[in-house]
Amino acid sequence: MTAVDEARAHLARTKKSDNHAEAVAELKGAGSAGRDSSATLSRLSRRKSKSQYQAGSVSAADAAKSIDWATRLFETAKSVVST
C-alpha cells in the first residue's frame, strides 16, 4: 500500500470536527503523508488565534512561514486526492 493509499483509506473513516487538535491526531494516523502533515498543521494551529484576532501582532516573517506551511499542506492534500 502506498503512502497515498494509506492516507486515503484512513481519512475516509475520519469524523468531521472543528477541533484542530483532533485534526492533528487524525493526520498522525493517516500514513506517512499524514504524519508529515500533522506537524505542519500543529504549527499552523498554534498560530491561528493570534493571526485571526491579533493580526497586527504577527510579524511578516511569521506570516510568510505560515503561508509556506499552508502551501505545503495544500500540496500534500492535492497529491493525495489526485493520485
mmCIF file of N, CA and C in Angstrom:
data_model
loop_
_atom_site.group_PDB
_atom_site.id
_atom_site.type_symbol
_atom_site.label_atom_id
_atom_site.label_comp_id
_atom_site.label_asym_id
_atom_site.label_seq_id
_atom_site.Cartn_x
_atom_site.Cartn_y
_atom_site.Cartn_z
ATOM 1 N N MET A 1 0.854 -1.172 0.000
ATOM 2 C CA MET A 1 0.000 0.000 0.000
ATOM 3 C C MET A 1 0.900 1.236 0.000
ATOM 4 N N THR A 2 0.640 2.158 -0.903
ATOM 5 C CA THR A 2 1.445 3.375 -0.955
ATOM 6 C C THR A 2 1.024 4.333 0.150
ATOM 7 N N ALA A 3 1.847 5.331 0.393
ATOM 8 C CA ALA A 3 1.520 6.341 1.403
ATOM 9 C C ALA A 3 0.221 7.047 1.046
ATOM 10 N N VAL A 4 0.016 7.297 -0.231
ATOM 11 C CA VAL A 4 -1.210 7.964 -0.679
ATOM 12 C C VAL A 4 -2.421 7.077 -0.408
ATOM 13 N N ASP A 5 -2.322 5.793 -0.744
ATOM 14 C CA ASP A 5 -3.432 4.869 -0.486
ATOM 15 C C ASP A 5 -3.730 4.762 1.005
ATOM 16 N N GLU A 6 -2.677 4.712 1.796
ATOM 17 C CA GLU A 6 -2.831 4.616 3.248
ATOM 18 C C GLU A 6 -3.545 5.847 3.796
ATOM 19 N N ALA A 7 -3.156 7.026 3.334
ATOM 20 C CA ALA A 7 -3.784 8.267 3.799
ATOM 21 C C ALA A 7 -5.247 8.311 3.385
ATOM 22 N N ARG A 8 -5.530 7.966 2.145
ATOM 23 C CA ARG A 8 -6.921 7.970 1.675
ATOM 24 C C ARG A 8 -7.794 7.022 2.486
ATOM 25 N N ALA A 9 -7.301 5.823 2.715
ATOM 26 C CA ALA A 9 -8.076 4.830 3.461
ATOM 27 C C ALA A 9 -8.386 5.326 4.861
ATOM 28 N N HIS A 10 -7.409 5.915 5.517
ATOM 29 C CA HIS A 10 -7.625 6.405 6.876
ATOM 30 C C HIS A 10 -8.582 7.591 6.887
ATOM 31 N N LEU A 11 -8.362 8.554 6.026
ATOM 32 C CA LEU A 11 -9.163 9.770 6.049
ATOM 33 C C LEU A 11 -10.607 9.522 5.639
ATOM 34 N N ALA A 12 -10.869 8.477 4.905
ATOM 35 C CA ALA A 12 -12.246 8.137 4.547
ATOM 36 C C ALA A 12 -13.045 7.705 5.774
ATOM 37 N N ARG A 13 -12.355 7.318 6.839
ATOM 38 C CA ARG A 13 -13.019 6.850 8.064
ATOM 39 C C ARG A 13 -13.068 7.907 9.160
ATOM 40 N N THR A 14 -12.579 9.095 8.917
ATOM 41 C CA THR A 14 -12.489 10.087 9.984
ATOM 42 C C THR A 14 -13.810 10.814 10.192
ATOM 43 N N LYS A 15 -13.946 11.369 11.386
ATOM 44 C CA LYS A 15 -15.125 12.182 11.668
ATOM 45 C C LYS A 15 -14.803 13.639 11.347
ATOM 46 N N LYS A 16 -15.821 14.423 11.159
ATOM 47 C CA LYS A 16 -15.644 15.843 10.866
ATOM 48 C C LYS A 16 -15.761 16.620 12.176
ATOM 49 N N SER A 17 -14.827 17.545 12.386
ATOM 50 C CA SER A 17 -14.805 18.295 13.638
ATOM 51 C C SER A 17 -14.137 19.642 13.413
ATOM 52 N N ASP A 18 -14.472 20.608 14.241
ATOM 53 C CA ASP A 18 -13.793 21.903 14.212
ATOM 54 C C ASP A 18 -12.634 21.944 15.195
ATOM 55 N N ASN A 19 -12.383 20.856 15.887
ATOM 56 C CA ASN A 19 -11.324 20.791 16.883
ATOM 57 C C ASN A 19 -9.994 20.528 16.178
ATOM 58 N N HIS A 20 -9.113 21.527 16.204
ATOM 59 C CA HIS A 20 -7.847 21.420 15.483
ATOM 60 C C HIS A 20 -6.932 20.348 16.066
ATOM 61 N N ALA A 21 -6.971 20.159 17.372
ATOM 62 C CA ALA A 21 -6.143 19.120 17.991
ATOM 63 C C ALA A 21 -6.575 17.736 17.504
ATOM 64 N N GLU A 22 -7.877 17.541 17.337
ATOM 65 C CA GLU A 22 -8.366 16.271 16.803
ATOM 66 C C GLU A 22 -7.912 16.079 15.360
ATOM 67 N N ALA A 23 -7.894 17.149 14.597
ATOM 68 C CA ALA A 23 -7.447 17.061 13.203
ATOM 69 C C ALA A 23 -5.982 16.650 13.134
ATOM 70 N N VAL A 24 -5.162 17.198 14.021
ATOM 71 C CA VAL A 24 -3.740 16.832 14.062
ATOM 72 C C VAL A 24 -3.607 15.350 14.395
ATOM 73 N N ALA A 25 -4.363 14.891 15.385
ATOM 74 C CA ALA A 25 -4.316 13.480 15.774
ATOM 75 C C ALA A 25 -4.785 12.580 14.633
ATOM 76 N N GLU A 26 -5.830 12.992 13.919
ATOM 77 C CA GLU A 26 -6.318 12.216 12.776
ATOM 78 C C GLU A 26 -5.228 12.089 11.715
ATOM 79 N N LEU A 27 -4.545 13.182 11.423
ATOM 80 C CA LEU A 27 -3.484 13.140 10.413
ATOM 81 C C LEU A 27 -2.350 12.214 10.816
ATOM 82 N N LYS A 28 -2.018 12.208 12.097
ATOM 83 C CA LYS A 28 -0.935 11.334 12.566
ATOM 84 C C LYS A 28 -1.207 9.878 12.226
ATOM 85 N N GLY A 29 -2.461 9.503 12.201
ATOM 86 C CA GLY A 29 -2.821 8.126 11.909
ATOM 87 C C GLY A 29 -3.064 7.838 10.440
ATOM 88 N N ALA A 30 -2.790 8.802 9.583
ATOM 89 C CA ALA A 30 -3.112 8.666 8.155
ATOM 90 C C ALA A 30 -1.898 8.356 7.296
ATOM 91 N N GLY A 31 -1.058 7.465 7.764
ATOM 92 C CA GLY A 31 0.098 7.074 6.964
ATOM 93 C C GLY A 31 1.200 8.111 6.977
ATOM 94 N N SER A 32 2.211 7.878 6.164
ATOM 95 C CA SER A 32 3.378 8.765 6.191
ATOM 96 C C SER A 32 3.039 10.181 5.736
ATOM 97 N N ALA A 33 2.164 10.330 4.749
ATOM 98 C CA ALA A 33 1.775 11.674 4.306
ATOM 99 C C ALA A 33 1.069 12.414 5.436
ATOM 100 N N GLY A 34 0.228 11.712 6.169
ATOM 101 C CA GLY A 34 -0.477 12.320 7.297
ATOM 102 C C GLY A 34 0.443 12.659 8.445
ATOM 103 N N ARG A 35 1.360 11.750 8.752
ATOM 104 C CA ARG A 35 2.311 12.021 9.847
ATOM 105 C C ARG A 35 3.140 13.255 9.540
ATOM 106 N N ASP A 36 3.618 13.352 8.310
ATOM 107 C CA ASP A 36 4.416 14.518 7.933
ATOM 108 C C ASP A 36 3.587 15.799 8.015
ATOM 109 N N SER A 37 2.345 15.724 7.585
ATOM 110 C CA SER A 37 1.479 16.903 7.582
ATOM 111 C C SER A 37 0.983 17.281 8.969
ATOM 112 N N SER A 38 0.913 16.321 9.883
ATOM 113 C CA SER A 38 0.372 16.617 11.213
ATOM 114 C C SER A 38 1.224 17.636 11.957
ATOM 115 N N ALA A 39 2.531 17.554 11.823
ATOM 116 C CA ALA A 39 3.406 18.525 12.492
ATOM 117 C C ALA A 39 3.199 19.919 11.907
ATOM 118 N N THR A 40 3.029 19.979 10.599
ATOM 119 C CA THR A 40 2.806 21.265 9.938
ATOM 120 C C THR A 40 1.473 21.861 10.371
ATOM 121 N N LEU A 41 0.423 21.039 10.399
ATOM 122 C CA LEU A 41 -0.883 21.526 10.838
ATOM 123 C C LEU A 41 -0.837 21.974 12.291
ATOM 124 N N SER A 42 -0.107 21.268 13.119
ATOM 125 C CA SER A 42 0.023 21.644 14.524
ATOM 126 C C SER A 42 0.661 23.030 14.662
ATOM 127 N N ARG A 43 1.715 23.267 13.905
ATOM 128 C CA ARG A 43 2.369 24.591 13.949
ATOM 129 C C ARG A 43 1.400 25.683 13.511
ATOM 130 N N LEU A 44 0.669 25.435 12.437
ATOM 131 C CA LEU A 44 -0.295 26.428 11.959
ATOM 132 C C LEU A 44 -1.414 26.656 12.970
ATOM 133 N N SER A 45 -1.894 25.601 13.578
ATOM 134 C CA SER A 45 -2.986 25.718 14.552
ATOM 135 C C SER A 45 -2.590 26.567 15.751
ATOM 136 N N ARG A 46 -1.341 26.434 16.175
ATOM 137 C CA ARG A 46 -0.876 27.232 17.319
ATOM 138 C C ARG A 46 -0.863 28.721 16.991
ATOM 139 N N ARG A 47 -0.727 29.064 15.739
ATOM 140 C CA ARG A 47 -0.702 30.477 15.342
ATOM 141 C C ARG A 47 -2.070 31.019 14.945
ATOM 142 N N LYS A 48 -3.044 30.157 14.816
ATOM 143 C CA LYS A 48 -4.339 30.559 14.273
ATOM 144 C C LYS A 48 -5.014 31.679 15.054
ATOM 145 N N SER A 49 -5.184 31.528 16.344
ATOM 146 C CA SER A 49 -5.915 32.532 17.123
ATOM 147 C C SER A 49 -5.239 33.892 17.073
ATOM 148 N N LYS A 50 -3.929 33.897 17.255
ATOM 149 C CA LYS A 50 -3.205 35.167 17.217
ATOM 150 C C LYS A 50 -3.355 35.819 15.842
ATOM 151 N N SER A 51 -3.222 35.038 14.798
ATOM 152 C CA SER A 51 -3.339 35.567 13.440
ATOM 153 C C SER A 51 -4.749 36.053 13.147
ATOM 154 N N GLN A 52 -5.720 35.339 13.668
ATOM 155 C CA GLN A 52 -7.111 35.668 13.394
ATOM 156 C C GLN A 52 -7.590 36.883 14.186
ATOM 157 N N TYR A 53 -7.194 36.972 15.447
ATOM 158 C CA TYR A 53 -7.743 38.009 16.312
ATOM 159 C C TYR A 53 -6.781 39.142 16.626
ATOM 160 N N GLN A 54 -5.493 38.946 16.396
ATOM 161 C CA GLN A 54 -4.497 39.990 16.657
ATOM 162 C C GLN A 54 -3.526 40.067 15.484
ATOM 163 N N ALA A 55 -4.065 40.199 14.290
ATOM 164 C CA ALA A 55 -3.250 40.128 13.075
ATOM 165 C C ALA A 55 -2.105 41.134 13.084
ATOM 166 N N GLY A 56 -2.305 42.277 13.698
ATOM 167 C CA GLY A 56 -1.255 43.293 13.743
ATOM 168 C C GLY A 56 -0.034 42.867 14.527
ATOM 169 N N SER A 57 -0.181 41.871 15.385
ATOM 170 C CA SER A 57 0.947 41.430 16.207
ATOM 171 C C SER A 57 1.746 40.297 15.557
ATOM 172 N N VAL A 58 1.356 39.882 14.363
ATOM 173 C CA VAL A 58 2.063 38.816 13.654
ATOM 174 C C VAL A 58 3.090 39.454 12.724
ATOM 175 N N SER A 59 4.339 39.049 12.882
ATOM 176 C CA SER A 59 5.399 39.628 12.052
ATOM 177 C C SER A 59 5.281 39.137 10.610
ATOM 178 N N ALA A 60 5.887 39.883 9.716
ATOM 179 C CA ALA A 60 5.892 39.494 8.305
ATOM 180 C C ALA A 60 6.586 38.147 8.120
ATOM 181 N N ALA A 61 7.647 37.915 8.875
ATOM 182 C CA ALA A 61 8.369 36.641 8.776
ATOM 183 C C ALA A 61 7.488 35.479 9.228
ATOM 184 N N ASP A 62 6.756 35.663 10.337
ATOM 185 C CA ASP A 62 5.859 34.606 10.815
ATOM 186 C C ASP A 62 4.716 34.372 9.827
ATOM 187 N N ALA A 63 4.206 35.439 9.244
ATOM 188 C CA ALA A 63 3.146 35.294 8.243
ATOM 189 C C ALA A 63 3.660 34.525 7.031
ATOM 190 N N ALA A 64 4.871 34.835 6.598
ATOM 191 C CA ALA A 64 5.457 34.138 5.447
ATOM 192 C C ALA A 64 5.659 32.655 5.750
ATOM 193 N N LYS A 65 6.124 32.341 6.971
ATOM 194 C CA LYS A 65 6.285 30.935 7.362
ATOM 195 C C LYS A 65 4.939 30.219 7.338
ATOM 196 N N SER A 66 3.924 30.884 7.850
ATOM 197 C CA SER A 66 2.593 30.277 7.883
ATOM 198 C C SER A 66 2.080 30.003 6.472
ATOM 199 N N ILE A 67 2.329 30.921 5.571
ATOM 200 C CA ILE A 67 1.918 30.720 4.178
ATOM 201 C C ILE A 67 2.665 29.536 3.575
ATOM 202 N N ASP A 68 3.955 29.439 3.849
ATOM 203 C CA ASP A 68 4.735 28.295 3.354
ATOM 204 C C ASP A 68 4.183 26.981 3.904
ATOM 205 N N TRP A 69 3.877 26.948 5.198
ATOM 206 C CA TRP A 69 3.341 25.733 5.814
ATOM 207 C C TRP A 69 1.985 25.365 5.209
ATOM 208 N N ALA A 70 1.126 26.374 5.037
ATOM 209 C CA ALA A 70 -0.194 26.118 4.459
ATOM 210 C C ALA A 70 -0.065 25.608 3.021
ATOM 211 N N THR A 71 0.870 26.174 2.284
ATOM 212 C CA THR A 71 1.111 25.718 0.914
ATOM 213 C C THR A 71 1.569 24.267 0.908
ATOM 214 N N ARG A 72 2.450 23.922 1.827
ATOM 215 C CA ARG A 72 2.931 22.539 1.942
ATOM 216 C C ARG A 72 1.761 21.587 2.231
ATOM 217 N N LEU A 73 0.891 21.977 3.157
ATOM 218 C CA LEU A 73 -0.282 21.144 3.459
ATOM 219 C C LEU A 73 -1.175 20.985 2.232
ATOM 220 N N PHE A 74 -1.405 22.096 1.549
ATOM 221 C CA PHE A 74 -2.254 22.069 0.360
ATOM 222 C C PHE A 74 -1.676 21.150 -0.710
ATOM 223 N N GLU A 75 -0.386 21.273 -0.964
ATOM 224 C CA GLU A 75 0.257 20.448 -1.992
ATOM 225 C C GLU A 75 0.195 18.963 -1.626
ATOM 226 N N THR A 76 0.384 18.647 -0.357
ATOM 227 C CA THR A 76 0.285 17.250 0.074
ATOM 228 C C THR A 76 -1.139 16.739 -0.111
ATOM 229 N N ALA A 77 -2.111 17.534 0.308
ATOM 230 C CA ALA A 77 -3.515 17.132 0.157
ATOM 231 C C ALA A 77 -3.869 16.954 -1.317
ATOM 232 N N LYS A 78 -3.397 17.861 -2.141
ATOM 233 C CA LYS A 78 -3.668 17.775 -3.573
ATOM 234 C C LYS A 78 -3.086 16.486 -4.163
ATOM 235 N N SER A 79 -1.892 16.126 -3.728
ATOM 236 C CA SER A 79 -1.279 14.901 -4.257
ATOM 237 C C SER A 79 -2.019 13.654 -3.780
ATOM 238 N N VAL A 80 -2.554 13.701 -2.564
ATOM 239 C CA VAL A 80 -3.290 12.548 -2.039
ATOM 240 C C VAL A 80 -4.594 12.340 -2.808
ATOM 241 N N VAL A 81 -5.310 13.413 -3.085
ATOM 242 C CA VAL A 81 -6.608 13.253 -3.747
ATOM 243 C C VAL A 81 -6.501 13.092 -5.258
ATOM 244 N N SER A 82 -5.395 13.497 -5.846
ATOM 245 C CA SER A 82 -5.287 13.405 -7.304
ATOM 246 C C SER A 82 -4.554 12.163 -7.783
ATOM 247 N N THR A 83 -4.001 11.387 -6.857
ATOM 248 C CA THR A 83 -3.252 10.196 -7.260
ATOM 249 C C THR A 83 -4.143 8.979 -7.308
#
